[in-house]
PDB file of C-alpha atoms in Angstrom:
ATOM      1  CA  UNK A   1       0.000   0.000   0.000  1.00 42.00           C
ATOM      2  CA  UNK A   2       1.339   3.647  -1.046  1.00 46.00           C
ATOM      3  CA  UNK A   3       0.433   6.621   0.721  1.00 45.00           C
ATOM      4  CA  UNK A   4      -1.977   6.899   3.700  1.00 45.00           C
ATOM      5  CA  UNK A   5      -4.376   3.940   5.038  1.00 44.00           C
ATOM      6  CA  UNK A   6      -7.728   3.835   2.656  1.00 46.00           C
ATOM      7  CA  UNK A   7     -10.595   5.324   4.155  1.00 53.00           C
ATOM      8  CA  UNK A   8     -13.564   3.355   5.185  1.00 55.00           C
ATOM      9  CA  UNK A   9     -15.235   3.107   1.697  1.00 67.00           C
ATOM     10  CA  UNK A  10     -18.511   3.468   1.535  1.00 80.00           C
ATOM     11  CA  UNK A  11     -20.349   4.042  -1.403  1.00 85.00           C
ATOM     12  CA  UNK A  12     -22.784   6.547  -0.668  1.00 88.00           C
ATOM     13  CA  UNK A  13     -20.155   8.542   0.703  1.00 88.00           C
ATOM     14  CA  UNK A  14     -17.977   8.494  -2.201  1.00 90.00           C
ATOM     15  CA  UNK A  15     -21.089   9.140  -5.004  1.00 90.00           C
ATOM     16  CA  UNK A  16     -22.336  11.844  -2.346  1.00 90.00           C
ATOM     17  CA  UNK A  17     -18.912  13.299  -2.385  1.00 90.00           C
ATOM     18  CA  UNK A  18     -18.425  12.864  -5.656  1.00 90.00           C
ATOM     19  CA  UNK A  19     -21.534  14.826  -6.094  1.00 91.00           C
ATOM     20  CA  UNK A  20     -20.572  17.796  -3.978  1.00 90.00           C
ATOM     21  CA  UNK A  21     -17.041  18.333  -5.618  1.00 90.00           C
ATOM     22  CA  UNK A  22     -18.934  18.582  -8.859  1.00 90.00           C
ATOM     23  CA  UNK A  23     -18.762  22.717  -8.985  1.00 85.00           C
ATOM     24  CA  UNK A  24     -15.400  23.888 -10.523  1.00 82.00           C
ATOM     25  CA  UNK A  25     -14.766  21.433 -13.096  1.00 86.00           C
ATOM     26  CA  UNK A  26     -18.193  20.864 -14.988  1.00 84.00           C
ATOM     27  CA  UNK A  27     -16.210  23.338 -18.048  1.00 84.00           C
ATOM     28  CA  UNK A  28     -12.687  21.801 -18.450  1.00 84.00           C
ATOM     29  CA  UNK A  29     -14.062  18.396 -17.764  1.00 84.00           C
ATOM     30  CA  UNK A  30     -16.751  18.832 -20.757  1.00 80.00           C
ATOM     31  CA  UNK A  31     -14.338  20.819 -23.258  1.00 81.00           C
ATOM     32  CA  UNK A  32     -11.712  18.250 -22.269  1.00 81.00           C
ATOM     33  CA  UNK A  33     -14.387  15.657 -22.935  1.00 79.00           C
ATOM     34  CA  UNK A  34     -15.666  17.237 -26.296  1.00 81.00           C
ATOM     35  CA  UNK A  35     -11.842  17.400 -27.620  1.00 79.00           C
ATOM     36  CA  UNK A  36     -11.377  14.142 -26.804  1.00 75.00           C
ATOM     37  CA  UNK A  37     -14.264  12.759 -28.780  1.00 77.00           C
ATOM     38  CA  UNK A  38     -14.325  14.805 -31.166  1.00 82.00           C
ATOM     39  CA  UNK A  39     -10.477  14.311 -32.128  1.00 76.00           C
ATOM     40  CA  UNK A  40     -11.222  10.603 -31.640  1.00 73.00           C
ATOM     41  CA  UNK A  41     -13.743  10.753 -34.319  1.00 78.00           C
ATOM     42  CA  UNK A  42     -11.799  12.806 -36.522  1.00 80.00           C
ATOM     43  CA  UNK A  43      -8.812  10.561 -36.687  1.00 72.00           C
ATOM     44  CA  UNK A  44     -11.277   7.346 -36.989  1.00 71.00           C
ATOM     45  CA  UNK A  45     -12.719   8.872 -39.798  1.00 78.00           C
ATOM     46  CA  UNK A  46      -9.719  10.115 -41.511  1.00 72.00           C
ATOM     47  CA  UNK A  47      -7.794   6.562 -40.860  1.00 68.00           C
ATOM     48  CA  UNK A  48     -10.923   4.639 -42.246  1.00 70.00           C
ATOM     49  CA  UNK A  49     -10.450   6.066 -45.469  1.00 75.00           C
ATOM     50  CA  UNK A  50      -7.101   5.663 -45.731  1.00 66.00           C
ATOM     51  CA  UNK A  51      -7.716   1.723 -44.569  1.00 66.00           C
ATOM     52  CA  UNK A  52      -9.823   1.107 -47.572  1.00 71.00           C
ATOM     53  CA  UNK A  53      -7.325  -0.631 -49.716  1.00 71.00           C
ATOM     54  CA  UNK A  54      -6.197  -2.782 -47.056  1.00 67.00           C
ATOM     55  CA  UNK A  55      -9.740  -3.249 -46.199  1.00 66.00           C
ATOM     56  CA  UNK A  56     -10.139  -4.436 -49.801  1.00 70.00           C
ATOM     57  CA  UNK A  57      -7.540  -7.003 -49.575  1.00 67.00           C
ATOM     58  CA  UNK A  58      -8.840  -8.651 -46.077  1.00 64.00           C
ATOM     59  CA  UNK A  59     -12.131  -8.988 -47.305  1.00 66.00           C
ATOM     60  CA  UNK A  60     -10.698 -11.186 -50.844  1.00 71.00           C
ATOM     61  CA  UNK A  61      -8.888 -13.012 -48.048  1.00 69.00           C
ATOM     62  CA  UNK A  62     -11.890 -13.344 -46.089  1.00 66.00           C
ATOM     63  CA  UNK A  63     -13.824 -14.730 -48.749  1.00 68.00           C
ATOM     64  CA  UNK A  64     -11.273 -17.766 -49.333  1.00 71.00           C
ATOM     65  CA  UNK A  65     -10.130 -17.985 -45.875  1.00 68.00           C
ATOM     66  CA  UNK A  66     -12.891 -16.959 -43.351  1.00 66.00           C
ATOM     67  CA  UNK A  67     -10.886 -17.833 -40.013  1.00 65.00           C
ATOM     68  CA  UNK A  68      -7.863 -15.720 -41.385  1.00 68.00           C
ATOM     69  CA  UNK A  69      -9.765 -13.205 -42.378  1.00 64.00           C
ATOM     70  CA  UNK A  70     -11.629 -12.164 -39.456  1.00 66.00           C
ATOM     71  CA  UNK A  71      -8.026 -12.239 -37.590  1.00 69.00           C
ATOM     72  CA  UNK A  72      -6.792 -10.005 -40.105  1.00 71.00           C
ATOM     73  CA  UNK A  73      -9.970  -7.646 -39.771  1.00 70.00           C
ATOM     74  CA  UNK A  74      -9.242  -7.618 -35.823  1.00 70.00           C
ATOM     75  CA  UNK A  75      -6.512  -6.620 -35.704  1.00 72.00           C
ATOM     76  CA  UNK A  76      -7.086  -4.015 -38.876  1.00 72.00           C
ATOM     77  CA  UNK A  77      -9.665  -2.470 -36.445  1.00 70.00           C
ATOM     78  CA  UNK A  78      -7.829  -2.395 -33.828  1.00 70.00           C
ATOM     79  CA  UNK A  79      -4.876  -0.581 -35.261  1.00 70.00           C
ATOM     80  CA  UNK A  80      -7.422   1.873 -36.748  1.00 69.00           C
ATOM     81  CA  UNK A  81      -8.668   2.707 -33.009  1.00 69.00           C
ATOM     82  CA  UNK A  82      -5.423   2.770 -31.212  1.00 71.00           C
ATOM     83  CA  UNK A  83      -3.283   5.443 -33.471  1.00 70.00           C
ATOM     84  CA  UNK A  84      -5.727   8.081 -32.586  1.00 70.00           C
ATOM     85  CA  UNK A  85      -5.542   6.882 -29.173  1.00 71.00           C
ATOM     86  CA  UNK A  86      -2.076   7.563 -28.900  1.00 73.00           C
ATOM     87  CA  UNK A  87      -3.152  11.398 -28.665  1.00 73.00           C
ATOM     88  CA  UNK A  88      -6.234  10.864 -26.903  1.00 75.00           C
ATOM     89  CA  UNK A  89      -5.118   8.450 -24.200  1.00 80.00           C
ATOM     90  CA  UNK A  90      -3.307  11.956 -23.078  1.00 83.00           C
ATOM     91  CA  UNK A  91      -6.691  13.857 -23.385  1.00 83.00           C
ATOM     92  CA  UNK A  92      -7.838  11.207 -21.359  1.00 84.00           C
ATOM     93  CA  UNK A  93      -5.214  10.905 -18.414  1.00 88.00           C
ATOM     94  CA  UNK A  94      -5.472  14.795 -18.062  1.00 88.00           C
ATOM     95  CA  UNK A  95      -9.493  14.443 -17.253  1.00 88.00           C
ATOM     96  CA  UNK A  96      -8.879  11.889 -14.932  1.00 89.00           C
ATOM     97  CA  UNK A  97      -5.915  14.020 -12.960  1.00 90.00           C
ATOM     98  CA  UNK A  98      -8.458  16.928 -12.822  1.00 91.00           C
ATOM     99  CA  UNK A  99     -10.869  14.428 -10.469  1.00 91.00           C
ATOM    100  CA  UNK A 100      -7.669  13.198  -8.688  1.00 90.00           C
ATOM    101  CA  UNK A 101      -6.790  16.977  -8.046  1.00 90.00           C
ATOM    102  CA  UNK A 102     -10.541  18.101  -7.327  1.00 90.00           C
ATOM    103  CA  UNK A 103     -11.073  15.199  -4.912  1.00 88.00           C
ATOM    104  CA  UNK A 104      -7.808  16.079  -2.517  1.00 87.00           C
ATOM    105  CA  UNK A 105      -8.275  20.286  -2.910  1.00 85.00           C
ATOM    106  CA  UNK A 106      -6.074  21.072  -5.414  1.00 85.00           C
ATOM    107  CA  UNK A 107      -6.645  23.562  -7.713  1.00 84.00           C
ATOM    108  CA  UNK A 108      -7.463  22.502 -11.147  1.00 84.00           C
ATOM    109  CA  UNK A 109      -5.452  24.089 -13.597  1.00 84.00           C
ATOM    110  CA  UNK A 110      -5.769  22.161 -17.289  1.00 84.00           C
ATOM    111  CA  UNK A 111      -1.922  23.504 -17.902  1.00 85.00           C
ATOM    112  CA  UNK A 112      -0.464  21.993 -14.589  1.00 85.00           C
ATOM    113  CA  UNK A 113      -2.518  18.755 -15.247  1.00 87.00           C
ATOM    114  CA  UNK A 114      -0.828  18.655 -18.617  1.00 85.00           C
ATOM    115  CA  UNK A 115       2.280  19.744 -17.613  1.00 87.00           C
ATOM    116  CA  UNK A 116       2.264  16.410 -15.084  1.00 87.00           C
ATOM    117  CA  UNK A 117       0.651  13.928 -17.950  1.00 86.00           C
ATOM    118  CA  UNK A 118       3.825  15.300 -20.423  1.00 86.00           C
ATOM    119  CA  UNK A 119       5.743  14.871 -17.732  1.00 87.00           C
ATOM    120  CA  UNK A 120       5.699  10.746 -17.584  1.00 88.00           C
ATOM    121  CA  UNK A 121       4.537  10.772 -21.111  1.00 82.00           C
ATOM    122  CA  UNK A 122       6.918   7.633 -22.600  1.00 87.00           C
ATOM    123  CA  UNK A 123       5.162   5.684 -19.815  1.00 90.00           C
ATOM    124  CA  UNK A 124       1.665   6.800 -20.029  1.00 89.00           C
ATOM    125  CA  UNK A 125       2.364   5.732 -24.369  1.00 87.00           C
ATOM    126  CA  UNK A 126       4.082   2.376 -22.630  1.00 88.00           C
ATOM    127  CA  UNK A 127       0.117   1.949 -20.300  1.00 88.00           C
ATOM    128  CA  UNK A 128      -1.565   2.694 -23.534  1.00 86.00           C
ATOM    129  CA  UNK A 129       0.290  -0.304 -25.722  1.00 85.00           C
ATOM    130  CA  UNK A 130       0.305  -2.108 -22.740  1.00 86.00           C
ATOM    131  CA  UNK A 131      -3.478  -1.857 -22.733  1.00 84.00           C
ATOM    132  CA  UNK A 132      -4.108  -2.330 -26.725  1.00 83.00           C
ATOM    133  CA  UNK A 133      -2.280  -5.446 -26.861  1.00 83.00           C
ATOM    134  CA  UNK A 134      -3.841  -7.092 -23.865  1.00 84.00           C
ATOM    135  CA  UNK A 135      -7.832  -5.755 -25.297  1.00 81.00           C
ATOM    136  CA  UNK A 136      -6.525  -7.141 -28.574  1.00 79.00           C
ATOM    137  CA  UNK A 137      -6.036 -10.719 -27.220  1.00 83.00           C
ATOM    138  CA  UNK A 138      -9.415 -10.159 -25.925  1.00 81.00           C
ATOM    139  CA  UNK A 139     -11.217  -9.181 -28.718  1.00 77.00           C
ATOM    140  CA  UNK A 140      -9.343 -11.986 -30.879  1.00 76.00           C
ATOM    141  CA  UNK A 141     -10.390 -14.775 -28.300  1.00 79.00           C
ATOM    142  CA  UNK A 142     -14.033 -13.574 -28.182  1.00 76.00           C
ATOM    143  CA  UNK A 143     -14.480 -13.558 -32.032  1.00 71.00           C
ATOM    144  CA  UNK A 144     -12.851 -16.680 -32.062  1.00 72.00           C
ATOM    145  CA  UNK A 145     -15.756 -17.831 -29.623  1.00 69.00           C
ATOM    146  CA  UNK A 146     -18.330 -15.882 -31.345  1.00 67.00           C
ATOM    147  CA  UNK A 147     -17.318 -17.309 -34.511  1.00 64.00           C
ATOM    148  CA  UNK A 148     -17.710 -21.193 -33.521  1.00 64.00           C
ATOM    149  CA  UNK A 149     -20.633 -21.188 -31.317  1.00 60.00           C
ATOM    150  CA  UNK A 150     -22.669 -18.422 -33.502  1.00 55.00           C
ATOM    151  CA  UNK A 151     -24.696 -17.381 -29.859  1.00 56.00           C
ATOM    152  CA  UNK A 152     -23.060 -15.193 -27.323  1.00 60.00           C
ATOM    153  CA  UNK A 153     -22.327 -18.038 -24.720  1.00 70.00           C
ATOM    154  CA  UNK A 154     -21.118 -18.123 -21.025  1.00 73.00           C
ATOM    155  CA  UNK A 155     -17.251 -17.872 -22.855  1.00 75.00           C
ATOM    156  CA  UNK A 156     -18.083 -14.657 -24.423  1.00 73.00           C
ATOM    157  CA  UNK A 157     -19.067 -12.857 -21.507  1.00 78.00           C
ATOM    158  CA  UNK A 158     -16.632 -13.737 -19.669  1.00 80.00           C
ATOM    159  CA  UNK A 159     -14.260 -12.598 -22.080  1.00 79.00           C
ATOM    160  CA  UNK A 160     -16.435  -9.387 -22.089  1.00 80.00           C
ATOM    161  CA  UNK A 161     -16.228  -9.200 -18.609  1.00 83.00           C
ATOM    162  CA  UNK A 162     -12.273  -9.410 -18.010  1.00 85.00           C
ATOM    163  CA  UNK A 163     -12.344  -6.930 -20.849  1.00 83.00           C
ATOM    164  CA  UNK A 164     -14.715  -4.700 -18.843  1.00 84.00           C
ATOM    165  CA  UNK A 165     -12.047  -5.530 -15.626  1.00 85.00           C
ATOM    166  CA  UNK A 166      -9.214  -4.505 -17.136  1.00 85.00           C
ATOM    167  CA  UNK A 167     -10.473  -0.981 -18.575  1.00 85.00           C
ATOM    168  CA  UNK A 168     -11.669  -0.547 -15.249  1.00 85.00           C
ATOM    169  CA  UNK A 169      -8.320  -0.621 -13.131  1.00 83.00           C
ATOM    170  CA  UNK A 170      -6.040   0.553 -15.577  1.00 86.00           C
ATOM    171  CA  UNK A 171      -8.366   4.111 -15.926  1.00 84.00           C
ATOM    172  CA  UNK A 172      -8.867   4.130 -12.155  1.00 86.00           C
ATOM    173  CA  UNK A 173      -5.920   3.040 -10.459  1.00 89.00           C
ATOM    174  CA  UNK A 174      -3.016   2.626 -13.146  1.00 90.00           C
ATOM    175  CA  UNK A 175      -3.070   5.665 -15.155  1.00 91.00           C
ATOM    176  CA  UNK A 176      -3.139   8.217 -12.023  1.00 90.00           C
ATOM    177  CA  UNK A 177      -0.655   5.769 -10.345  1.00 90.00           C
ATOM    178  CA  UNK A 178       1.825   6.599 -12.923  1.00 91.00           C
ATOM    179  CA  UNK A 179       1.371   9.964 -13.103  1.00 90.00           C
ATOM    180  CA  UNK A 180       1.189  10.395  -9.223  1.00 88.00           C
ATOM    181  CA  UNK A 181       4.039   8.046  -8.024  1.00 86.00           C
ATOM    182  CA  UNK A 182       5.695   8.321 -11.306  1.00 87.00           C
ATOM    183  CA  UNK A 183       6.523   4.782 -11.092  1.00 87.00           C
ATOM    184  CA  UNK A 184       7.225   2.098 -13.828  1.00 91.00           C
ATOM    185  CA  UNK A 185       4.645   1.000 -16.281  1.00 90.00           C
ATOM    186  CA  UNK A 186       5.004  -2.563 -15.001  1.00 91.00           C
ATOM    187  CA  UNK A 187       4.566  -1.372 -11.107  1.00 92.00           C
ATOM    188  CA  UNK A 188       1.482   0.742 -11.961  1.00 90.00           C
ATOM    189  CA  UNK A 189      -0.474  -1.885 -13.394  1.00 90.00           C
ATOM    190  CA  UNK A 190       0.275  -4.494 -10.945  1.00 91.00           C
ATOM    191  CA  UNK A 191      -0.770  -1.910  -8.129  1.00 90.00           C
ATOM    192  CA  UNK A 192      -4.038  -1.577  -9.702  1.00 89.00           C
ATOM    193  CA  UNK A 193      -4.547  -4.683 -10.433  1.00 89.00           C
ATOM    194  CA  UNK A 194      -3.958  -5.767  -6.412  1.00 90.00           C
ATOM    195  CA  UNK A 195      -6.362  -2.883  -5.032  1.00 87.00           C
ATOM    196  CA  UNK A 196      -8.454  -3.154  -7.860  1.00 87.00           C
ATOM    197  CA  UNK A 197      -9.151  -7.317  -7.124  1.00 88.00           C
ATOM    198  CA  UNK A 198      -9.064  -6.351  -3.077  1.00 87.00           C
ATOM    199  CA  UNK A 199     -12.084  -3.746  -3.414  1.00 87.00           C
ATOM    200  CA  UNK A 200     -13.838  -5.190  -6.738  1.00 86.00           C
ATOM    201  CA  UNK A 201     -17.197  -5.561  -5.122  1.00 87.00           C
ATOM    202  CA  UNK A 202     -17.791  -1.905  -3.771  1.00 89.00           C
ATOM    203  CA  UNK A 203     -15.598  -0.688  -7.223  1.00 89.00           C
ATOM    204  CA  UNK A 204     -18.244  -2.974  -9.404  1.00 88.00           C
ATOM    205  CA  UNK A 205     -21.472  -1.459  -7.594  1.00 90.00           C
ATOM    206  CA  UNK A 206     -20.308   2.181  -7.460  1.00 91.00           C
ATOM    207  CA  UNK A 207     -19.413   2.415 -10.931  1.00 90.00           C
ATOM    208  CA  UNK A 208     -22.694   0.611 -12.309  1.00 90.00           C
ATOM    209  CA  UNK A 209     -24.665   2.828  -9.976  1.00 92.00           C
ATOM    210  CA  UNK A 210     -23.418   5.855 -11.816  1.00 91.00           C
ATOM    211  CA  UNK A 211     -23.389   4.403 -15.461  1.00 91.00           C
ATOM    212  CA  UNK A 212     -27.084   3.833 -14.471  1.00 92.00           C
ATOM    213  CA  UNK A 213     -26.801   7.749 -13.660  1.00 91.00           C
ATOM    214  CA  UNK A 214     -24.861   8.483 -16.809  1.00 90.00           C
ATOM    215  CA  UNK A 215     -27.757   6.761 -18.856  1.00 91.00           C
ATOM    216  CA  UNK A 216     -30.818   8.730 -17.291  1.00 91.00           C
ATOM    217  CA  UNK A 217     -28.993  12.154 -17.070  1.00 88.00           C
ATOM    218  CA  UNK A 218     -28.732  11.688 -20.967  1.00 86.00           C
ATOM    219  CA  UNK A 219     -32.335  11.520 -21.443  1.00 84.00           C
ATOM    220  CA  UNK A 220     -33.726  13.791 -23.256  1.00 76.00           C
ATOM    221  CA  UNK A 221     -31.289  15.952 -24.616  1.00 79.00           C
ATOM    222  CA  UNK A 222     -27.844  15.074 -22.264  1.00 79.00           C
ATOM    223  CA  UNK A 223     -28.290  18.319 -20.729  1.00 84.00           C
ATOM    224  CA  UNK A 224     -27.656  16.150 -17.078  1.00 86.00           C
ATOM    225  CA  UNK A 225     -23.849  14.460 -18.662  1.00 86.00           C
ATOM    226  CA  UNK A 226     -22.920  18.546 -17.876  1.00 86.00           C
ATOM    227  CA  UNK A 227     -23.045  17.108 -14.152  1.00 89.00           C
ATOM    228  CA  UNK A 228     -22.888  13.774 -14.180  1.00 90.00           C
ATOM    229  CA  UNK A 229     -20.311  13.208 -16.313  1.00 89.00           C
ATOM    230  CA  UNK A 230     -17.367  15.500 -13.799  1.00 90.00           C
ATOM    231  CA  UNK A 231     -18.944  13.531 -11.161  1.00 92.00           C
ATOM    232  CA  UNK A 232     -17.886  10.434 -12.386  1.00 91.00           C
ATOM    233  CA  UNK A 233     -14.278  11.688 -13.170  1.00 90.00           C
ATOM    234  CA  UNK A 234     -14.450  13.274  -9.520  1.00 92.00           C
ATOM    235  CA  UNK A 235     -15.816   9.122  -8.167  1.00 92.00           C
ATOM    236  CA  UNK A 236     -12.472   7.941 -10.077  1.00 91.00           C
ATOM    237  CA  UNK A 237     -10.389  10.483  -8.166  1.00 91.00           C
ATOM    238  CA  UNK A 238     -11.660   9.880  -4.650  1.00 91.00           C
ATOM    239  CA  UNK A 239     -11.232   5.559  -5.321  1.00 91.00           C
ATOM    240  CA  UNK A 240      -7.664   6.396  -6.152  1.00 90.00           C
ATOM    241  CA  UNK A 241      -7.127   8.921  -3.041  1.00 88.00           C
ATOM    242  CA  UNK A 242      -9.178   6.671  -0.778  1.00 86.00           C
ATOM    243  CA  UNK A 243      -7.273   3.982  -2.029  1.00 86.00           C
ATOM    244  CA  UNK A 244      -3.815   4.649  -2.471  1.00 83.00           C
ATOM    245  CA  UNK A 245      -3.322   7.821  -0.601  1.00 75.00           C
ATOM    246  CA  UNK A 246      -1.277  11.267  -1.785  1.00 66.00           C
ATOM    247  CA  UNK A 247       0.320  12.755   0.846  1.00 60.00           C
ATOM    248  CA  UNK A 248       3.639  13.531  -0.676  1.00 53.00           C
ATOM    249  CA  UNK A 249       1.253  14.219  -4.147  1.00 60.00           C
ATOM    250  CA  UNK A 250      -0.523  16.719  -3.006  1.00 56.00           C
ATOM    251  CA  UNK A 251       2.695  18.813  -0.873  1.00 52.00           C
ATOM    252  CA  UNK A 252       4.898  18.310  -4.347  1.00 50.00           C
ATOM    253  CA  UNK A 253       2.059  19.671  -6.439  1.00 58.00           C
ATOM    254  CA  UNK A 254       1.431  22.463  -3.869  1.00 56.00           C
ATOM    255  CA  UNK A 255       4.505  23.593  -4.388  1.00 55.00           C
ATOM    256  CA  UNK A 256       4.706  23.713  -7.950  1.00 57.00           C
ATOM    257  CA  UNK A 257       1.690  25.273  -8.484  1.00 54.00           C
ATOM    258  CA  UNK A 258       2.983  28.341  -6.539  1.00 54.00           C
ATOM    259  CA  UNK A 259       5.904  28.645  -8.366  1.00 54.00           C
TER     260      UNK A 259
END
């Protein structure tokens, strides 16, 4: 365990904290947010097109070979979606640092919180290969699955599942982990996946409680993502505070923000 002892964590404390820390970031969270999608999309759009010819070639492959051509379309996709993330995944470490900073008082300056994602940014590339390859695998497996049995059976949700797990602890616990502790790649992801196993139950309820919340505040018109959306990346930074502790975080970024 880094840092302080965890907090007893309860989850109606943490969603009603997460709540009240809401005012102050609702604007760089959302314009954060809106770059980060809306670059996404750009880039998936632009490498699409470029795709096409290689797209051309795996489905004649596909036709003649179907097994090799749905690995080859797999892993096509997958190299589509992770080249724009190379940019984003930086969007989206800086959106999570603003809940880390919100939930221990810090104020939340979107230069300082890019400033610290630069700042380990060879590692936080290293967390986002590490994380393609291993959702790669995943997806691979599951087609595989899907592919043979034609139904989605007890194998493809698990796969789902671990897929889901995995997203989960390397957003919550490994990405601020590196930027915090500025620790290896390797060390950050093993932290979170130890604390992410030892408080899956409470992590699993809290965060389908407010997806249930995401989903309603959409309705009609996703005027209610203006609040509920900061208050889930304000949840993510009270886990990792609870959880890990930041002392010596929060007197070294002190500090540098008065200089």
């Amino acid at each position: 365990m880094l840092g302080q002892q965890p907090r007893d964590l309860a989850i109606i404390h943490i969603i009603n904290e997460s709540w009240h820390l809401v005012r102050g970031i609702k604007w760089p969270v959302f314009w954060l947010s809106f770059a980060f999608n809306l670059f996404f999309s750009i880039a998936i759009l632009l490498l699409a097109i470029s795709y096409i010819p290689i797209g051309v070639f795996v489905f004649t492959i596909s036709q003649q070979m179907p097994a090799l051509g749905h690995l080859l379309q797999t892993i096509m996709t997958s190299l589509i979606f992770f080249l724009p993330n190379i940019v984003t995944w930086y969007l989206l470490a800086a959106i999570i640092m603003i809940g880390v900073r919100q939930s221990i008082g810090l104020p939340v300056i979107v230069g300082a919180v890019f400033s610290e994602c630069m700042s380990v940014g060879f590692k936080l590339l290293g967390l986002a290969a590490c994380y393609f390859f291993v959702s790669l695998i995943i997806k691979i497996l599951l087609g595989f699955v899907l592919d043979n049995s034609g139904l989605f059976t007890f194998t493809g949700f698990f796969l789902v599942a671990i897929l889901g797990y995995f997203t989960l602890f390397m957003y919550v616990f490994s990405l601020p982990l590196l930027i915090t502790k500025k620790c290896s790649v390797f060390f950050a992801v093993k932290q979170g996946f130890d604390m992410i196993n030892r408080h899956m139950i409470k992590i699993t309820l809290c965060y389908t409680l407010i997806f249930i919340l995401l989903i309603l505040s959409a309705i009609p018109f996703g005027i209610g993502l203006i609040w509920t959306i900061p208050m889930t990346c304000v949840m993510s930074g009270i886990w990792f505070r609870d959880v890990f502790g930041l002392n010596s975080y929060l007197t070294v970024s002190r500090k540098q923000d008065s200089q």
